[in-house]
Amino acid sequence: MIIVTGASRGLGRALSERLTAKGFEVLGLARNASETPFECLSCDVSSYESVKDVVKQVKARRVEVTGLVNAAGIAQMNLVIAMTSESVRRIIETNLLGTINCCQLVAPLMLRQKSGCIINFSTIAVPLSLKGESVYIASKAGVEGFTRSFAREMSDFGIRVNCLAPGPIDTDLIRGVTAKQIKEIVSRQVIQKQFGADSVSDLTELLFDPRSYSISGQVLHVGGI
Amino acid sequence: MNTYETLSEDIIELIIELLEDKSLEVSLETQLIGDEGILDSMMLVELCLALEDKALEMGFEFDWTSEATLSRSRSMFRTLGSLTNEFIAQFSSSE
């Protein structure tokens, strides 16, 4: 079973659908579990107790958990001085703490089989230090650092941990980004093209492929940086 | 032997299996984690998995992913005694 957070919409939904289509058993998690072609449970990743509750349900099923995709994320494109403290807190709690909560509680389900693949999500906005995204970037830079260190911690248990960092993908997350800004971001990638959820799904599949056994602790920028 | 003694003996056995130095004396007061702890984090995880197995044999689920697992002041892994107490408490509350 592969657990995917943020699975009800956006990138998480697209990844879950792709993995399901490829024959993986997917358990989606979302704050508002909607109708999906895969099983989806309600879970607020920013809440340790909420994640723990889901993990308890998964444990009771006695299924082998082989993967975790931390796709849940929120953004608000705004100057930090114009943001409410509540918005700042929500972004950090969902993006960074949510990723840590899920890794901390789901990884133990993989320890026994001494194998597993965890994929976290960052953004190309981190190396580009984009204006108006400082809190979002802070949360994702935290995810990158966490990924690198957590990968070392999990290495002895055969669990690989990597991070995908896409550019602007056409989802709700970049609703506030103008076409001009997207063009500017894309022009700074190695491959100057706007990639879609399909490209991220391809990379996700690649990381789940057993032939990726030697890749861990890496941040892969979609399109290159 | 009562349940406490039997279980602490069992847990000592599990711990000794993990230790490189098998001659190390392990008592109820032995610190498991922290500055003078005898287990590193890798051994601690291995011990948790072994305790999960032991709990399953006894018909309950051992939860070691609690907030306080690694807290030096509150952790169940402070000493062998505190670990045994927690293990028994979880067993009793499952009955």
mmCIF file of C-alpha atoms in Angstrom:
data_model
loop_
_atom_site.group_PDB
_atom_site.id
_atom_site.type_symbol
_atom_site.label_atom_id
_atom_site.label_comp_id
_atom_site.label_asym_id
_atom_site.label_seq_id
_atom_site.Cartn_x
_atom_site.Cartn_y
_atom_site.Cartn_z
ATOM 1 C CA MET A 1 0.000 0.000 0.000
ATOM 2 C CA ILE A 2 1.133 3.525 -0.782
ATOM 3 C CA ILE A 3 -0.200 6.357 1.374
ATOM 4 C CA VAL A 4 -0.651 9.678 -0.428
ATOM 5 C CA THR A 5 -1.488 12.880 1.428
ATOM 6 C CA GLY A 6 -3.351 15.764 -0.159
ATOM 7 C CA ALA A 7 -5.043 13.160 -2.330
ATOM 8 C CA SER A 8 -8.425 14.748 -2.913
ATOM 9 C CA ARG A 9 -7.234 17.322 -5.451
ATOM 10 C CA GLY A 10 -4.314 18.882 -7.283
ATOM 11 C CA LEU A 11 -1.003 17.091 -7.550
ATOM 12 C CA GLY A 12 -1.828 14.572 -4.804
ATOM 13 C CA ARG A 13 -4.959 13.528 -6.666
ATOM 14 C CA ALA A 14 -3.099 13.198 -9.974
ATOM 15 C CA LEU A 15 -0.325 11.128 -8.359
ATOM 16 C CA SER A 16 -2.845 8.883 -6.603
ATOM 17 C CA GLU A 17 -4.734 8.269 -9.831
ATOM 18 C CA ARG A 18 -1.511 7.451 -11.689
ATOM 19 C CA LEU A 19 -0.293 5.051 -8.989
ATOM 20 C CA THR A 20 -3.731 3.390 -8.871
ATOM 21 C CA ALA A 21 -3.699 3.026 -12.668
ATOM 22 C CA LYS A 22 -0.273 1.378 -12.404
ATOM 23 C CA GLY A 23 -1.665 -1.259 -10.056
ATOM 24 C CA PHE A 24 -0.554 0.107 -6.690
ATOM 25 C CA GLU A 25 -2.986 -0.020 -3.790
ATOM 26 C CA VAL A 26 -3.352 3.630 -2.839
ATOM 27 C CA LEU A 27 -4.724 5.016 0.398
ATOM 28 C CA GLY A 28 -5.378 8.708 -0.030
ATOM 29 C CA LEU A 29 -5.516 11.128 2.891
ATOM 30 C CA ALA A 30 -7.190 14.510 2.675
ATOM 31 C CA ARG A 31 -8.738 17.067 4.996
ATOM 32 C CA ASN A 32 -11.992 16.671 3.084
ATOM 33 C CA ALA A 33 -12.016 13.141 1.730
ATOM 34 C CA SER A 34 -14.068 13.334 -1.455
ATOM 35 C CA GLU A 35 -15.183 10.750 -3.974
ATOM 36 C CA THR A 36 -12.080 9.309 -5.564
ATOM 37 C CA PRO A 37 -11.256 6.241 -7.687
ATOM 38 C CA PHE A 38 -9.070 5.094 -4.776
ATOM 39 C CA GLU A 39 -9.786 4.837 -1.058
ATOM 40 C CA CYS A 40 -9.518 8.188 0.680
ATOM 41 C CA LEU A 41 -9.643 8.826 4.427
ATOM 42 C CA SER A 42 -10.131 12.102 6.205
ATOM 43 C CA CYS A 43 -6.934 13.346 7.860
ATOM 44 C CA ASP A 44 -5.427 16.691 8.801
ATOM 45 C CA VAL A 45 -1.687 16.142 8.353
ATOM 46 C CA SER A 46 -0.852 19.165 10.497
ATOM 47 C CA SER A 47 -2.346 17.309 13.467
ATOM 48 C CA TYR A 48 -0.135 14.609 14.977
ATOM 49 C CA GLU A 49 -3.185 12.967 16.547
ATOM 50 C CA SER A 50 -5.110 12.942 13.257
ATOM 51 C CA VAL A 51 -2.220 11.215 11.456
ATOM 52 C CA LYS A 52 -1.747 8.832 14.369
ATOM 53 C CA ASP A 53 -5.410 7.881 14.173
ATOM 54 C CA VAL A 54 -5.108 6.985 10.468
ATOM 55 C CA VAL A 55 -1.897 5.034 11.072
ATOM 56 C CA LYS A 56 -3.696 3.050 13.767
ATOM 57 C CA GLN A 57 -6.400 2.124 11.243
ATOM 58 C CA VAL A 58 -3.780 1.094 8.675
ATOM 59 C CA LYS A 59 -1.915 -1.010 11.255
ATOM 60 C CA ALA A 60 -5.116 -2.836 12.128
ATOM 61 C CA ARG A 61 -5.456 -3.926 8.491
ATOM 62 C CA ARG A 62 -2.086 -5.731 8.627
ATOM 63 C CA VAL A 63 -1.161 -4.586 5.118
ATOM 64 C CA GLU A 64 2.372 -3.910 3.999
ATOM 65 C CA VAL A 65 2.975 -0.185 3.599
ATOM 66 C CA THR A 66 5.624 0.264 0.914
ATOM 67 C CA GLY A 67 5.377 3.972 0.243
ATOM 68 C CA LEU A 68 4.416 7.415 1.451
ATOM 69 C CA VAL A 69 3.902 10.455 -0.762
ATOM 70 C CA ASN A 70 3.618 13.717 1.164
ATOM 71 C CA ALA A 71 1.792 15.806 -1.416
ATOM 72 C CA ALA A 72 -0.397 17.816 0.963
ATOM 73 C CA GLY A 73 0.549 21.451 0.772
ATOM 74 C CA ILE A 74 -0.814 24.965 0.819
ATOM 75 C CA ALA A 75 0.554 28.277 -0.421
ATOM 76 C CA GLN A 76 -0.223 31.934 -0.247
ATOM 77 C CA MET A 77 1.578 34.252 -2.640
ATOM 78 C CA ASN A 78 1.957 37.404 -0.617
ATOM 79 C CA LEU A 79 4.580 39.627 0.940
ATOM 80 C CA VAL A 80 5.227 38.272 4.417
ATOM 81 C CA ILE A 81 4.533 41.678 5.972
ATOM 82 C CA ALA A 82 1.045 41.510 4.457
ATOM 83 C CA MET A 83 0.247 38.062 5.845
ATOM 84 C CA THR A 84 -1.639 37.253 8.998
ATOM 85 C CA SER A 85 0.195 35.266 11.641
ATOM 86 C CA GLU A 86 -2.546 32.653 11.285
ATOM 87 C CA SER A 87 -1.720 32.207 7.560
ATOM 88 C CA VAL A 88 1.982 31.907 8.360
ATOM 89 C CA ARG A 89 1.281 29.283 10.997
ATOM 90 C CA ARG A 90 -1.048 27.306 8.714
ATOM 91 C CA ILE A 91 1.515 27.166 5.896
ATOM 92 C CA ILE A 92 4.325 25.992 8.192
ATOM 93 C CA GLU A 93 2.078 23.515 9.985
ATOM 94 C CA THR A 94 0.654 21.961 6.824
ATOM 95 C CA ASN A 95 3.754 21.909 4.635
ATOM 96 C CA LEU A 96 6.573 21.286 7.097
ATOM 97 C CA LEU A 97 5.007 19.870 10.236
ATOM 98 C CA GLY A 98 2.537 17.833 8.130
ATOM 99 C CA THR A 99 5.418 16.201 6.259
ATOM 100 C CA ILE A 100 7.291 15.496 9.495
ATOM 101 C CA ASN A 101 4.170 14.093 11.213
ATOM 102 C CA CYS A 102 3.518 11.670 8.354
ATOM 103 C CA CYS A 103 7.155 10.583 8.055
ATOM 104 C CA GLN A 104 7.462 10.119 11.822
ATOM 105 C CA LEU A 105 4.312 8.023 12.103
ATOM 106 C CA VAL A 106 4.219 6.131 8.774
ATOM 107 C CA ALA A 107 7.925 5.184 8.539
ATOM 108 C CA PRO A 108 7.625 2.780 11.536
ATOM 109 C CA LEU A 109 5.167 0.767 9.410
ATOM 110 C CA MET A 110 8.010 0.157 6.934
ATOM 111 C CA LEU A 111 10.764 -0.669 9.443
ATOM 112 C CA ARG A 112 9.903 -4.319 9.801
ATOM 113 C CA GLN A 113 10.107 -5.138 6.080
ATOM 114 C CA LYS A 114 13.320 -3.078 5.817
ATOM 115 C CA SER A 115 12.219 -1.419 2.596
ATOM 116 C CA GLY A 116 10.127 1.522 1.579
ATOM 117 C CA CYS A 117 10.038 4.693 -0.448
ATOM 118 C CA ILE A 118 9.053 8.115 0.852
ATOM 119 C CA ILE A 119 8.577 11.095 -1.435
ATOM 120 C CA ASN A 120 8.285 14.599 -0.014
ATOM 121 C CA PHE A 121 7.473 17.728 -1.954
ATOM 122 C CA SER A 122 9.369 20.962 -2.217
ATOM 123 C CA THR A 123 9.323 23.566 -4.974
ATOM 124 C CA ILE A 124 11.588 25.185 -7.493
ATOM 125 C CA ALA A 125 10.747 28.426 -5.666
ATOM 126 C CA VAL A 126 13.301 27.441 -2.979
ATOM 127 C CA PRO A 127 16.479 27.743 -5.093
ATOM 128 C CA LEU A 128 14.967 30.678 -7.022
ATOM 129 C CA SER A 129 14.107 32.585 -3.794
ATOM 130 C CA LEU A 130 10.960 33.941 -5.435
ATOM 131 C CA LYS A 131 9.552 37.207 -4.141
ATOM 132 C CA GLY A 132 6.189 36.970 -2.380
ATOM 133 C CA GLU A 133 6.680 33.341 -1.362
ATOM 134 C CA SER A 134 8.968 33.652 1.638
ATOM 135 C CA VAL A 135 6.837 31.700 4.097
ATOM 136 C CA TYR A 136 6.002 29.018 1.532
ATOM 137 C CA ILE A 137 9.716 28.828 0.656
ATOM 138 C CA ALA A 138 10.670 28.640 4.340
ATOM 139 C CA SER A 139 8.310 25.694 4.820
ATOM 140 C CA LYS A 140 9.625 23.889 1.736
ATOM 141 C CA ALA A 141 13.292 24.602 2.496
ATOM 142 C CA GLY A 142 12.543 22.934 5.823
ATOM 143 C CA VAL A 143 11.118 19.930 3.975
ATOM 144 C CA GLU A 144 14.299 19.697 1.876
ATOM 145 C CA GLY A 145 16.574 19.764 4.932
ATOM 146 C CA PHE A 146 14.363 17.294 6.734
ATOM 147 C CA THR A 147 14.402 14.972 3.710
ATOM 148 C CA ARG A 148 18.203 14.912 3.489
ATOM 149 C CA SER A 149 18.675 14.144 7.175
ATOM 150 C CA PHE A 150 15.716 11.754 7.510
ATOM 151 C CA ALA A 151 17.021 9.809 4.495
ATOM 152 C CA ARG A 152 20.230 9.130 6.438
ATOM 153 C CA GLU A 153 18.269 8.079 9.529
ATOM 154 C CA MET A 154 16.157 5.637 7.493
ATOM 155 C CA SER A 155 18.958 4.296 5.335
ATOM 156 C CA ASP A 156 19.848 1.488 7.778
ATOM 157 C CA PHE A 157 16.258 0.294 7.513
ATOM 158 C CA GLY A 158 16.270 0.141 3.702
ATOM 159 C CA ILE A 159 13.878 3.085 3.419
ATOM 160 C CA ARG A 160 14.659 5.657 0.725
ATOM 161 C CA VAL A 161 13.560 9.259 1.220
ATOM 162 C CA ASN A 162 13.598 11.797 -1.599
ATOM 163 C CA CYS A 163 12.057 15.114 -2.438
ATOM 164 C CA LEU A 164 10.512 16.261 -5.712
ATOM 165 C CA ALA A 165 10.604 19.981 -6.403
ATOM 166 C CA PRO A 166 8.363 20.939 -9.300
ATOM 167 C CA GLY A 167 8.064 24.318 -10.958
ATOM 168 C CA PRO A 168 4.655 25.893 -11.538
ATOM 169 C CA ILE A 169 2.174 23.038 -12.053
ATOM 170 C CA ASP A 170 -1.331 23.968 -13.104
ATOM 171 C CA THR A 171 -3.187 23.361 -9.810
ATOM 172 C CA ASP A 172 -5.025 25.504 -7.235
ATOM 173 C CA LEU A 173 -1.691 26.023 -5.490
ATOM 174 C CA ILE A 174 -0.496 28.551 -8.098
ATOM 175 C CA ARG A 175 -3.841 30.294 -8.507
ATOM 176 C CA GLY A 176 -2.262 33.612 -7.513
ATOM 177 C CA VAL A 177 0.687 33.378 -9.927
ATOM 178 C CA THR A 178 0.310 35.353 -13.154
ATOM 179 C CA ALA A 179 1.146 33.991 -16.623
ATOM 180 C CA LYS A 180 4.041 36.478 -16.793
ATOM 181 C CA GLN A 181 5.460 35.205 -13.486
ATOM 182 C CA ILE A 182 5.137 31.592 -14.641
ATOM 183 C CA LYS A 183 7.021 32.445 -17.856
ATOM 184 C CA GLU A 184 9.765 34.114 -15.804
ATOM 185 C CA ILE A 185 10.108 31.092 -13.482
ATOM 186 C CA VAL A 186 10.173 28.638 -16.393
ATOM 187 C CA SER A 187 12.875 30.706 -18.117
ATOM 188 C CA ARG A 188 15.156 30.026 -15.125
ATOM 189 C CA GLN A 189 14.820 26.233 -15.385
ATOM 190 C CA VAL A 190 17.421 24.173 -17.253
ATOM 191 C CA ILE A 191 14.664 22.806 -19.478
ATOM 192 C CA GLN A 192 12.620 25.921 -20.207
ATOM 193 C CA LYS A 193 9.216 24.320 -20.339
ATOM 194 C CA GLN A 194 6.240 24.295 -17.986
ATOM 195 C CA PHE A 195 5.815 20.720 -16.854
ATOM 196 C CA GLY A 196 2.491 19.275 -15.751
ATOM 197 C CA ALA A 197 1.284 16.806 -13.151
ATOM 198 C CA ASP A 198 2.047 14.013 -15.625
ATOM 199 C CA SER A 199 5.776 14.762 -15.476
ATOM 200 C CA VAL A 200 5.693 14.717 -11.663
ATOM 201 C CA SER A 201 3.744 11.439 -11.790
ATOM 202 C CA ASP A 202 6.437 10.009 -14.091
ATOM 203 C CA LEU A 203 9.143 10.929 -11.576
ATOM 204 C CA THR A 204 7.076 9.524 -8.710
ATOM 205 C CA GLU A 205 6.720 6.243 -10.574
ATOM 206 C CA LEU A 206 10.446 6.277 -11.259
ATOM 207 C CA LEU A 207 11.255 6.669 -7.554
ATOM 208 C CA PHE A 208 8.924 3.800 -6.677
ATOM 209 C CA ASP A 209 10.633 1.583 -9.233
ATOM 210 C CA PRO A 210 12.940 -0.879 -7.430
ATOM 211 C CA ARG A 211 15.652 0.130 -9.911
ATOM 212 C CA SER A 212 15.833 3.460 -8.069
ATOM 213 C CA TYR A 213 17.363 1.593 -5.123
ATOM 214 C CA SER A 214 20.448 3.833 -5.137
ATOM 215 C CA ILE A 215 18.604 7.166 -4.960
ATOM 216 C CA SER A 216 18.007 8.610 -1.497
ATOM 217 C CA GLY A 217 18.355 11.955 0.265
ATOM 218 C CA GLN A 218 17.978 13.842 -3.006
ATOM 219 C CA VAL A 219 15.985 16.874 -4.064
ATOM 220 C CA LEU A 220 15.013 16.476 -7.710
ATOM 221 C CA HIS A 221 14.038 19.714 -9.440
ATOM 222 C CA VAL A 222 11.530 19.068 -12.218
ATOM 223 C CA GLY A 223 12.988 20.720 -15.315
ATOM 224 C CA GLY A 224 16.329 21.238 -13.586
ATOM 225 C CA ILE A 225 17.750 24.286 -11.883
ATOM 226 C CA MET B 1 7.708 -14.868 39.519
ATOM 227 C CA ASN B 2 4.949 -12.283 39.047
ATOM 228 C CA THR B 3 4.062 -10.600 35.739
ATOM 229 C CA TYR B 4 6.368 -7.649 36.400
ATOM 230 C CA GLU B 5 9.388 -9.843 37.108
ATOM 231 C CA THR B 6 8.680 -12.161 34.189
ATOM 232 C CA LEU B 7 8.286 -9.286 31.772
ATOM 233 C CA SER B 8 11.327 -7.404 32.981
ATOM 234 C CA GLU B 9 13.343 -10.633 32.522
ATOM 235 C CA ASP B 10 11.959 -10.975 28.981
ATOM 236 C CA ILE B 11 12.793 -7.350 28.168
ATOM 237 C CA ILE B 12 16.308 -7.773 29.586
ATOM 238 C CA GLU B 13 16.773 -10.718 27.236
ATOM 239 C CA LEU B 14 15.609 -8.636 24.273
ATOM 240 C CA ILE B 15 18.005 -5.845 25.238
ATOM 241 C CA ILE B 16 20.979 -8.151 25.714
ATOM 242 C CA GLU B 17 20.358 -9.595 22.260
ATOM 243 C CA LEU B 18 20.815 -6.096 20.858
ATOM 244 C CA LEU B 19 23.960 -5.257 22.807
ATOM 245 C CA GLU B 20 27.410 -5.922 21.424
ATOM 246 C CA ASP B 21 28.767 -6.430 24.939
ATOM 247 C CA LYS B 22 26.656 -9.339 26.195
ATOM 248 C CA SER B 23 28.340 -9.248 29.601
ATOM 249 C CA LEU B 24 26.830 -5.847 30.445
ATOM 250 C CA GLU B 25 24.731 -6.018 33.617
ATOM 251 C CA VAL B 26 21.175 -4.832 33.017
ATOM 252 C CA SER B 27 18.907 -4.074 35.968
ATOM 253 C CA LEU B 28 15.619 -2.216 36.487
ATOM 254 C CA GLU B 29 17.616 0.969 37.147
ATOM 255 C CA THR B 30 19.707 0.720 33.968
ATOM 256 C CA GLN B 31 19.308 3.807 31.815
ATOM 257 C CA LEU B 32 18.293 2.842 28.307
ATOM 258 C CA ILE B 33 18.557 6.243 26.580
ATOM 259 C CA GLY B 34 20.252 9.559 27.334
ATOM 260 C CA ASP B 35 23.842 10.346 28.320
ATOM 261 C CA GLU B 36 24.373 7.114 30.217
ATOM 262 C CA GLY B 37 21.948 5.067 28.143
ATOM 263 C CA ILE B 38 23.048 1.696 26.795
ATOM 264 C CA LEU B 39 20.973 1.862 23.594
ATOM 265 C CA ASP B 40 21.636 3.969 20.529
ATOM 266 C CA SER B 41 18.685 5.094 18.401
ATOM 267 C CA MET B 42 19.043 2.142 16.020
ATOM 268 C CA MET B 43 18.939 -0.343 18.921
ATOM 269 C CA LEU B 44 15.981 1.535 20.381
ATOM 270 C CA VAL B 45 13.985 1.049 17.178
ATOM 271 C CA GLU B 46 14.961 -2.645 17.071
ATOM 272 C CA LEU B 47 13.814 -2.978 20.696
ATOM 273 C CA CYS B 48 10.501 -1.307 19.848
ATOM 274 C CA LEU B 49 9.885 -3.784 17.027
ATOM 275 C CA ALA B 50 10.756 -6.689 19.331
ATOM 276 C CA LEU B 51 8.365 -5.307 21.964
ATOM 277 C CA GLU B 52 5.644 -5.016 19.312
ATOM 278 C CA ASP B 53 6.132 -8.724 18.575
ATOM 279 C CA LYS B 54 6.073 -9.594 22.273
ATOM 280 C CA ALA B 55 2.857 -7.587 22.712
ATOM 281 C CA LEU B 56 1.224 -9.350 19.769
ATOM 282 C CA GLU B 57 2.086 -12.698 21.382
ATOM 283 C CA MET B 58 0.318 -11.432 24.498
ATOM 284 C CA GLY B 59 -2.677 -10.233 22.487
ATOM 285 C CA PHE B 60 -2.303 -6.468 22.574
ATOM 286 C CA GLU B 61 -0.740 -3.682 20.558
ATOM 287 C CA PHE B 62 2.292 -1.929 22.002
ATOM 288 C CA ASP B 63 2.321 1.775 21.098
ATOM 289 C CA TRP B 64 5.787 3.289 21.204
ATOM 290 C CA THR B 65 5.049 6.228 18.907
ATOM 291 C CA SER B 66 3.880 8.427 21.729
ATOM 292 C CA GLU B 67 4.912 12.058 22.172
ATOM 293 C CA ALA B 68 7.033 11.108 25.141
ATOM 294 C CA THR B 69 8.862 8.113 23.686
ATOM 295 C CA LEU B 70 12.162 9.916 23.347
ATOM 296 C CA SER B 71 11.743 12.557 26.028
ATOM 297 C CA ARG B 72 14.625 12.216 28.483
ATOM 298 C CA SER B 73 12.516 13.210 31.451
ATOM 299 C CA ARG B 74 9.240 11.448 30.607
ATOM 300 C CA SER B 75 10.136 8.695 28.163
ATOM 301 C CA MET B 76 9.122 5.147 28.889
ATOM 302 C CA PHE B 77 12.674 4.296 27.779
ATOM 303 C CA ARG B 78 14.369 6.150 30.632
ATOM 304 C CA THR B 79 15.143 2.935 32.464
ATOM 305 C CA LEU B 80 14.336 -0.734 32.131
ATOM 306 C CA GLY B 81 11.959 -0.274 35.076
ATOM 307 C CA SER B 82 9.997 2.537 33.427
ATOM 308 C CA LEU B 83 9.780 0.561 30.193
ATOM 309 C CA THR B 84 8.472 -2.512 32.010
ATOM 310 C CA ASN B 85 5.909 -0.364 33.844
ATOM 311 C CA GLU B 86 4.668 1.162 30.572
ATOM 312 C CA PHE B 87 4.531 -2.219 28.838
ATOM 313 C CA ILE B 88 2.461 -3.657 31.687
ATOM 314 C CA ALA B 89 0.235 -0.557 31.782
ATOM 315 C CA GLN B 90 -0.533 -0.898 28.066
ATOM 316 C CA PHE B 91 -1.178 -4.633 28.528
ATOM 317 C CA SER B 92 -3.507 -4.004 31.481
ATOM 318 C CA SER B 93 -5.461 -1.269 29.706
ATOM 319 C CA SER B 94 -6.025 -3.596 26.744
ATOM 320 C CA GLU B 95 -7.606 -6.290 28.925
#
